[in-house]
mmCIF file of C-alpha atoms and ligand atoms in Angstrom:
data_model
loop_
_atom_site.group_PDB
_atom_site.id
_atom_site.type_symbol
_atom_site.label_atom_id
_atom_site.label_comp_id
_atom_site.label_asym_id
_atom_site.label_seq_id
_atom_site.Cartn_x
_atom_site.Cartn_y
_atom_site.Cartn_z
ATOM 1 C CA MET A 1 -6.610 -18.590 3.615
ATOM 2 C CA LYS A 2 -7.245 -22.004 5.057
ATOM 3 C CA VAL A 3 -4.352 -22.725 7.588
ATOM 4 C CA GLU A 4 -3.326 -25.641 9.511
ATOM 5 C CA VAL A 5 -0.379 -25.908 11.979
ATOM 6 C CA LEU A 6 1.409 -29.239 12.243
ATOM 7 C CA LYS A 7 2.122 -30.402 15.874
ATOM 8 C CA PRO A 8 4.686 -30.586 17.295
ATOM 9 C CA ILE A 9 5.675 -26.940 16.646
ATOM 10 C CA SER A 10 8.055 -24.463 17.920
ATOM 11 C CA TYR A 11 10.741 -25.408 20.614
ATOM 12 C CA CYS A 12 11.877 -29.032 21.335
ATOM 13 C CA PHE A 13 12.712 -30.075 24.942
ATOM 14 C CA GLY A 14 16.545 -29.359 24.250
ATOM 15 C CA VAL A 15 15.913 -25.891 23.121
ATOM 16 C CA THR A 16 13.397 -25.122 25.896
ATOM 17 C CA LYS A 17 15.911 -26.286 28.446
ATOM 18 C CA ALA A 18 18.779 -24.200 27.006
ATOM 19 C CA ILE A 19 16.653 -21.126 27.023
ATOM 20 C CA ASP A 20 15.307 -21.655 30.549
ATOM 21 C CA THR A 21 18.838 -22.245 31.821
ATOM 22 C CA ALA A 22 20.211 -19.043 30.138
ATOM 23 C CA LEU A 23 17.421 -16.993 31.616
ATOM 24 C CA LYS A 24 18.196 -18.340 35.115
ATOM 25 C CA ILE A 25 21.834 -17.594 34.731
ATOM 26 C CA ARG A 26 21.110 -14.042 33.527
ATOM 27 C CA GLU A 27 18.893 -13.538 36.612
ATOM 28 C CA GLU A 28 21.440 -15.044 39.077
ATOM 29 C CA TYR A 29 24.498 -13.169 37.667
ATOM 30 C CA LYS A 30 23.072 -9.780 37.369
ATOM 31 C CA ASP A 31 26.318 -7.971 37.895
ATOM 32 C CA ASN A 32 28.558 -10.180 35.709
ATOM 33 C CA ASP A 33 29.295 -10.083 32.050
ATOM 34 C CA VAL A 34 27.536 -13.049 30.660
ATOM 35 C CA TYR A 35 28.519 -14.586 27.260
ATOM 36 C CA PHE A 36 27.215 -17.110 24.815
ATOM 37 C CA PHE A 37 30.107 -19.112 23.304
ATOM 38 C CA GLY A 38 28.508 -19.413 20.010
ATOM 39 C CA ASP A 39 24.762 -19.050 19.377
ATOM 40 C CA LEU A 40 22.795 -20.712 22.208
ATOM 41 C CA VAL A 41 20.477 -22.046 19.568
ATOM 42 C CA HIS A 42 20.198 -21.283 15.868
ATOM 43 C CA ASN A 43 17.520 -18.713 15.881
ATOM 44 C CA LYS A 44 18.172 -14.844 15.426
ATOM 45 C CA PHE A 45 15.014 -13.894 17.304
ATOM 46 C CA VAL A 46 16.019 -15.827 20.381
ATOM 47 C CA ILE A 47 19.590 -14.544 20.163
ATOM 48 C CA ASP A 48 18.451 -10.904 19.842
ATOM 49 C CA TYR A 49 16.060 -11.536 22.923
ATOM 50 C CA PHE A 50 19.068 -12.455 24.952
ATOM 51 C CA LYS A 51 21.248 -9.542 23.634
ATOM 52 C CA GLU A 52 18.529 -7.238 24.894
ATOM 53 C CA LYS A 53 18.908 -8.751 28.239
ATOM 54 C CA GLY A 54 22.598 -7.934 28.116
ATOM 55 C CA ILE A 55 23.977 -11.315 27.247
ATOM 56 C CA LYS A 56 26.919 -10.945 24.772
ATOM 57 C CA VAL A 57 27.520 -13.386 21.909
ATOM 58 C CA ILE A 58 31.096 -14.625 20.960
ATOM 59 C CA PRO A 59 30.518 -16.029 17.379
ATOM 60 C CA PHE A 60 31.776 -19.594 17.442
ATOM 61 C CA ASN A 61 35.033 -20.076 15.385
ATOM 62 C CA GLU A 62 36.520 -23.532 15.875
ATOM 63 C CA GLU A 63 39.896 -22.530 14.338
ATOM 64 C CA ASN A 64 40.125 -19.535 16.846
ATOM 65 C CA ALA A 65 38.253 -21.157 19.782
ATOM 66 C CA PHE A 66 41.053 -21.313 22.361
ATOM 67 C CA ASN A 67 42.090 -17.695 21.742
ATOM 68 C CA GLN A 68 38.611 -16.607 22.027
ATOM 69 C CA LEU A 69 38.272 -18.402 25.425
ATOM 70 C CA GLU A 70 41.679 -16.966 26.674
ATOM 71 C CA ARG A 71 40.176 -13.469 26.464
ATOM 72 C CA PHE A 72 37.562 -14.114 29.194
ATOM 73 C CA LYS A 73 38.161 -12.508 32.584
ATOM 74 C CA SER A 74 37.898 -14.229 35.934
ATOM 75 C CA ASP A 75 34.352 -12.776 36.835
ATOM 76 C CA ASP A 76 32.911 -13.398 33.304
ATOM 77 C CA ILE A 77 30.196 -16.100 32.951
ATOM 78 C CA VAL A 78 30.364 -18.343 29.881
ATOM 79 C CA ILE A 79 27.411 -20.256 28.583
ATOM 80 C CA PHE A 80 28.151 -23.069 26.032
ATOM 81 C CA SER A 81 25.375 -23.802 23.409
ATOM 82 C CA ALA A 82 22.791 -26.542 23.056
ATOM 83 C CA HIS A 83 24.910 -28.029 20.217
ATOM 84 C CA GLY A 84 27.791 -29.369 22.334
ATOM 85 C CA HIS A 85 31.393 -28.367 22.466
ATOM 86 C CA ASN A 86 34.991 -29.628 22.830
ATOM 87 C CA GLU A 87 35.675 -30.711 26.437
ATOM 88 C CA LYS A 88 39.050 -28.965 26.306
ATOM 89 C CA TYR A 89 37.273 -25.633 26.358
ATOM 90 C CA GLU A 90 35.879 -26.396 29.830
ATOM 91 C CA GLU A 91 39.477 -27.412 30.987
ATOM 92 C CA LEU A 92 40.811 -24.098 29.844
ATOM 93 C CA LEU A 93 38.060 -22.109 31.689
ATOM 94 C CA LYS A 94 38.632 -24.214 34.803
ATOM 95 C CA LEU A 95 42.301 -23.394 34.698
ATOM 96 C CA LYS A 96 41.542 -19.668 34.523
ATOM 97 C CA GLY A 97 38.953 -19.958 37.308
ATOM 98 C CA ILE A 98 36.148 -18.819 35.053
ATOM 99 C CA LYS A 99 32.553 -19.930 35.744
ATOM 100 C CA TYR A 100 30.776 -21.751 32.835
ATOM 101 C CA PHE A 101 27.539 -23.482 32.121
ATOM 102 C CA ASP A 102 26.786 -26.237 29.722
ATOM 103 C CA THR A 103 23.429 -26.258 27.988
ATOM 104 C CA THR A 104 24.294 -29.150 25.686
ATOM 105 C CA CYS A 105 21.086 -31.051 24.822
ATOM 106 C CA VAL A 106 20.663 -34.621 26.430
ATOM 107 C CA LYS A 107 20.209 -36.148 23.047
ATOM 108 C CA VAL A 108 23.593 -34.553 21.760
ATOM 109 C CA LYS A 109 25.257 -35.641 25.055
ATOM 110 C CA GLN A 110 24.057 -39.186 24.565
ATOM 111 C CA ILE A 111 25.918 -39.234 20.993
ATOM 112 C CA LEU A 112 29.081 -37.641 22.527
ATOM 113 C CA ASN A 113 29.069 -40.282 25.276
ATOM 114 C CA ILE A 114 28.953 -43.011 22.684
ATOM 115 C CA ILE A 115 31.846 -41.502 20.848
ATOM 116 C CA GLN A 116 33.834 -40.996 24.062
ATOM 117 C CA ASN A 117 33.278 -44.501 25.309
ATOM 118 C CA SER A 118 34.087 -46.406 22.055
ATOM 119 C CA ASN A 119 37.280 -48.248 21.393
ATOM 120 C CA ARG A 120 36.404 -48.718 17.896
ATOM 121 C CA GLU A 121 36.849 -46.410 14.767
ATOM 122 C CA ILE A 122 33.887 -44.132 14.205
ATOM 123 C CA ILE A 123 32.321 -42.955 11.049
ATOM 124 C CA TYR A 124 30.443 -39.651 11.862
ATOM 125 C CA ILE A 125 27.980 -38.318 9.468
ATOM 126 C CA GLY A 126 27.369 -34.540 9.743
ATOM 127 C CA LYS A 127 27.689 -31.035 8.347
ATOM 128 C CA LYS A 128 31.218 -30.036 8.157
ATOM 129 C CA ARG A 129 31.023 -26.561 9.876
ATOM 130 C CA HIS A 130 28.152 -27.250 12.202
ATOM 131 C CA PRO A 131 29.015 -26.894 15.929
ATOM 132 C CA GLU A 132 27.602 -30.254 16.749
ATOM 133 C CA THR A 133 29.933 -31.927 14.323
ATOM 134 C CA PHE A 134 33.005 -30.009 15.653
ATOM 135 C CA ALA A 135 32.035 -31.159 19.057
ATOM 136 C CA SER A 136 31.564 -34.759 18.108
ATOM 137 C CA LEU A 137 34.863 -34.780 16.137
ATOM 138 C CA SER A 138 36.775 -33.552 19.215
ATOM 139 C CA TYR A 139 35.592 -36.530 21.408
ATOM 140 C CA SER A 140 37.721 -39.174 19.727
ATOM 141 C CA ASP A 141 40.966 -39.402 17.700
ATOM 142 C CA LYS A 142 39.626 -42.409 15.755
ATOM 143 C CA ILE A 143 36.652 -40.596 14.283
ATOM 144 C CA TYR A 144 36.313 -39.824 10.558
ATOM 145 C CA LEU A 145 33.808 -37.381 9.156
ATOM 146 C CA TYR A 146 31.493 -38.633 6.540
ATOM 147 C CA GLU A 147 30.729 -35.099 5.191
ATOM 148 C CA TYR A 148 27.065 -34.736 4.400
ATOM 149 C CA GLY A 149 26.402 -34.550 0.701
ATOM 150 C CA LYS A 150 30.000 -35.681 -0.237
ATOM 151 C CA GLU A 151 31.711 -39.080 -1.052
ATOM 152 C CA PHE A 152 33.495 -40.824 1.777
ATOM 153 C CA ASP A 153 36.952 -42.393 1.433
ATOM 154 C CA PHE A 154 36.582 -45.777 3.099
ATOM 155 C CA SER A 155 40.317 -46.595 2.432
ATOM 156 C CA GLN A 156 41.278 -44.279 5.389
ATOM 157 C CA LEU A 157 39.905 -46.667 7.952
ATOM 158 C CA ASN A 158 42.054 -49.189 9.683
ATOM 159 C CA SER A 159 39.334 -51.596 10.529
ATOM 160 C CA ASP A 160 36.300 -53.159 8.876
ATOM 161 C CA ASN A 161 33.817 -52.799 11.748
ATOM 162 C CA PRO A 162 33.594 -49.164 12.745
ATOM 163 C CA ILE A 163 30.513 -47.842 14.539
ATOM 164 C CA VAL A 164 28.491 -45.158 12.567
ATOM 165 C CA LEU A 165 26.933 -42.128 14.222
ATOM 166 C CA ASN A 166 25.423 -38.965 12.923
ATOM 167 C CA GLN A 167 24.444 -35.430 13.653
ATOM 168 C CA SER A 168 21.112 -35.338 15.477
ATOM 169 C CA THR A 169 19.158 -33.046 13.121
ATOM 170 C CA LEU A 170 19.951 -34.598 9.646
ATOM 171 C CA SER A 171 17.200 -35.787 7.194
ATOM 172 C CA PHE A 172 16.185 -39.294 7.918
ATOM 173 C CA LEU A 173 15.665 -40.013 4.189
ATOM 174 C CA GLU A 174 19.145 -38.969 3.274
ATOM 175 C CA LEU A 175 20.572 -40.702 6.223
ATOM 176 C CA THR A 176 18.954 -44.012 5.021
ATOM 177 C CA ASP A 177 20.718 -43.605 1.773
ATOM 178 C CA ILE A 178 24.069 -43.033 3.431
ATOM 179 C CA PHE A 179 23.545 -45.988 5.742
ATOM 180 C CA ASN A 180 22.939 -48.165 2.621
ATOM 181 C CA ILE A 181 26.236 -46.945 1.127
ATOM 182 C CA ILE A 182 28.175 -47.726 4.188
ATOM 183 C CA GLN A 183 26.676 -51.109 4.654
ATOM 184 C CA LYS A 184 27.597 -51.999 1.097
ATOM 185 C CA ASN A 185 31.177 -51.033 1.819
ATOM 186 C CA LEU A 186 31.440 -52.239 5.327
ATOM 187 C CA PRO A 187 28.998 -55.004 6.191
ATOM 188 C CA LYS A 188 30.412 -55.466 9.721
ATOM 189 C CA ALA A 189 29.913 -51.708 10.715
ATOM 190 C CA THR A 190 27.507 -51.074 13.556
ATOM 191 C CA ILE A 191 25.044 -48.396 12.664
ATOM 192 C CA TYR A 192 23.348 -46.314 15.245
ATOM 193 C CA ASP A 193 20.528 -44.200 14.013
ATOM 194 C CA GLU A 194 20.911 -41.135 16.168
ATOM 195 C CA ILE A 195 18.356 -38.605 14.513
ATOM 196 C CA CYS A 196 16.775 -36.893 17.392
ATOM 197 C CA GLY A 197 12.998 -37.789 17.873
ATOM 198 C CA ALA A 198 12.010 -34.106 18.070
ATOM 199 C CA ALA A 199 13.452 -33.528 14.557
ATOM 200 C CA ARG A 200 12.318 -36.880 13.051
ATOM 201 C CA ILE A 201 8.716 -36.570 14.020
ATOM 202 C CA ARG A 202 8.566 -33.158 12.166
ATOM 203 C CA GLN A 203 10.211 -34.783 9.020
ATOM 204 C CA GLU A 204 7.680 -37.613 9.127
ATOM 205 C CA ASN A 205 4.657 -35.354 9.641
ATOM 206 C CA ILE A 206 5.539 -33.299 6.674
ATOM 207 C CA LEU A 207 5.440 -36.353 4.551
ATOM 208 C CA LYS A 208 1.977 -37.226 5.678
ATOM 209 C CA ILE A 209 0.191 -34.092 4.445
ATOM 210 C CA HIS A 210 -0.026 -35.492 0.897
ATOM 211 C CA ASP A 211 -2.097 -33.168 -1.358
ATOM 212 C CA LYS A 212 -4.154 -31.571 1.285
ATOM 213 C CA PHE A 213 -2.534 -28.102 1.029
ATOM 214 C CA ASP A 214 -1.064 -26.123 -1.889
ATOM 215 C CA LEU A 215 1.443 -24.239 0.203
ATOM 216 C CA ILE A 216 3.936 -25.779 2.906
ATOM 217 C CA ILE A 217 5.696 -23.154 5.000
ATOM 218 C CA VAL A 218 8.649 -24.082 7.208
ATOM 219 C CA VAL A 219 9.269 -21.499 9.791
ATOM 220 C CA GLY A 220 12.984 -21.395 10.806
ATOM 221 C CA ASP A 221 16.236 -19.683 10.178
ATOM 222 C CA SER A 222 18.562 -20.758 7.387
ATOM 223 C CA ASN A 223 21.394 -21.652 9.791
ATOM 224 C CA SER A 224 19.127 -24.047 11.760
ATOM 225 C CA SER A 225 19.977 -27.593 10.546
ATOM 226 C CA ASN A 226 16.670 -29.099 11.469
ATOM 227 C CA SER A 227 14.693 -26.362 9.770
ATOM 228 C CA THR A 228 16.605 -26.672 6.428
ATOM 229 C CA LYS A 229 16.190 -30.442 6.513
ATOM 230 C CA LEU A 230 12.462 -30.085 6.944
ATOM 231 C CA PHE A 231 12.392 -27.655 3.981
ATOM 232 C CA GLU A 232 14.537 -30.007 1.816
ATOM 233 C CA ILE A 233 12.418 -33.078 2.561
ATOM 234 C CA SER A 234 9.161 -31.312 1.850
ATOM 235 C CA ASN A 235 10.523 -29.594 -1.250
ATOM 236 C CA SER A 236 11.657 -32.839 -2.764
ATOM 237 C CA CYS A 237 8.654 -35.271 -1.590
ATOM 238 C CA ASN A 238 5.692 -32.984 -1.731
ATOM 239 C CA LYS A 239 5.581 -32.293 -5.457
ATOM 240 C CA LYS A 240 1.998 -30.952 -5.760
ATOM 241 C CA ALA A 241 2.524 -28.341 -3.072
ATOM 242 C CA LYS A 242 4.978 -25.364 -3.108
ATOM 243 C CA THR A 243 7.284 -25.478 -0.039
ATOM 244 C CA ILE A 244 8.932 -22.342 1.236
ATOM 245 C CA MET A 245 11.031 -21.610 4.278
ATOM 246 C CA VAL A 246 10.811 -18.177 6.008
ATOM 247 C CA ALA A 247 12.486 -17.044 9.293
ATOM 248 C CA ASN A 248 9.636 -14.555 10.198
ATOM 249 C CA LEU A 249 6.553 -12.598 9.082
ATOM 250 C CA ASP A 250 8.541 -9.896 7.374
ATOM 251 C CA GLU A 251 10.196 -12.454 5.081
ATOM 252 C CA LEU A 252 6.800 -14.106 4.307
ATOM 253 C CA LYS A 253 5.229 -10.731 3.517
ATOM 254 C CA LYS A 254 7.737 -10.314 0.628
ATOM 255 C CA ILE A 255 6.321 -13.469 -1.051
ATOM 256 C CA ASP A 256 3.311 -13.214 -3.439
ATOM 257 C CA LEU A 257 0.808 -15.683 -1.999
ATOM 258 C CA LYS A 258 -2.132 -14.790 -4.350
ATOM 259 C CA GLU A 259 -2.247 -18.170 -6.094
ATOM 260 C CA PHE A 260 -2.466 -20.365 -2.769
ATOM 261 C CA LYS A 261 -5.756 -21.184 -1.095
ATOM 262 C CA SER A 262 -4.514 -23.340 1.623
ATOM 263 C CA ALA A 263 -1.259 -23.537 3.683
ATOM 264 C CA VAL A 264 0.207 -25.743 6.383
ATOM 265 C CA LEU A 265 2.800 -24.540 8.764
ATOM 266 C CA THR A 266 5.677 -26.360 10.423
ATOM 267 C CA SER A 267 8.741 -25.160 12.156
ATOM 268 C CA GLY A 268 12.259 -26.025 13.133
ATOM 269 C CA THR A 269 12.904 -26.919 16.765
ATOM 270 C CA SER A 270 14.280 -23.397 17.646
ATOM 271 C CA THR A 271 11.583 -21.256 16.169
ATOM 272 C CA PRO A 272 9.678 -19.151 18.851
ATOM 273 C CA LEU A 273 5.870 -19.665 19.035
ATOM 274 C CA VAL A 274 5.290 -15.936 18.727
ATOM 275 C CA ILE A 275 6.736 -15.974 15.173
ATOM 276 C CA ILE A 276 4.516 -19.026 14.148
ATOM 277 C CA ASN A 277 1.428 -17.375 15.786
ATOM 278 C CA GLU A 278 2.034 -14.142 13.873
ATOM 279 C CA ILE A 279 2.455 -15.958 10.573
ATOM 280 C CA GLU A 280 -0.671 -18.065 11.259
ATOM 281 C CA GLU A 281 -2.824 -14.928 12.011
ATOM 282 C CA TYR A 282 -1.502 -13.116 8.786
ATOM 283 C CA LEU A 283 -2.357 -16.135 6.681
ATOM 284 C CA ARG A 284 -5.707 -16.591 8.119
ATOM 285 C CA ASN A 285 -6.621 -12.896 7.200
ATOM 286 C CA LEU A 286 -5.553 -13.355 3.600
HETATM 287 S S1 SF4 B 1 16.562 -30.884 18.078
HETATM 288 FE FE1 SF4 B 1 16.850 -32.655 19.342
HETATM 289 S S2 SF4 B 1 19.106 -32.739 19.543
HETATM 290 FE FE2 SF4 B 1 18.508 -30.626 18.810
HETATM 291 S S3 SF4 B 1 18.135 -29.573 20.783
HETATM 292 FE FE3 SF4 B 1 16.203 -30.323 20.079
HETATM 293 S S4 SF4 B 1 15.919 -32.237 21.223
HETATM 294 FE FE4 SF4 B 1 18.020 -31.721 21.309
#
């Protein structure tokens, strides 16, 4: 099969940094129990790799987060994920004398800083149960979630000039529609478009392939927000090609590809290159 790989592919700078940091911590604290507080990044292959290195994963549960943190012992090492977290979690660990490390991506930090330093009300567009959304909502008591895919109740705001922020890995197409709705209801709102460049460029690239291929493969995990957005954008805009999303080669092998002659590969920002290379080679040999 004819195959092309869209660039950029595999890890973004935020994921690369989180993984490098976790590797250094594992190396430095060989004799300690090291924990991820929630998945470091949203990719099972990456998480399994760290589990093999002895890092334990505490599944993130916002409702029970403080209880989970209370259970750490003084010589445990805690690593917070690239998606950001509630600052109060750090305060609790500090009180208990527990060492922790923060791998929050600089792009997410930038959004959290805007939230923290704003005196105005904030409309935050995000997915309800995503860790980045939980983190963002915890940074202000004047912040309102515009739940992605749902209607927003504008009457709950006390002002007519909020600032508008968003989760970094949403679809730029859907976000434009939401911005238009907000502008119609609140012409004085200040809209920041905070989609991360690493996610946006992949979304734009997938719209440029037009009719050149008959199969588009997004390689990424289903809990990866930017991977699912890539899939959704391609699926709704590339009508002449079939778009599929797979986490790895095993998943792809279950799909009958006989009818396709050409394929293009793209990936989420937390998908390891080794998975993409395996898929590329498999397709080339079909
Ligand atoms: S996708 Fe963007 S915001 Fe998310 S980790 Fe990568 S660089 Fe950071």
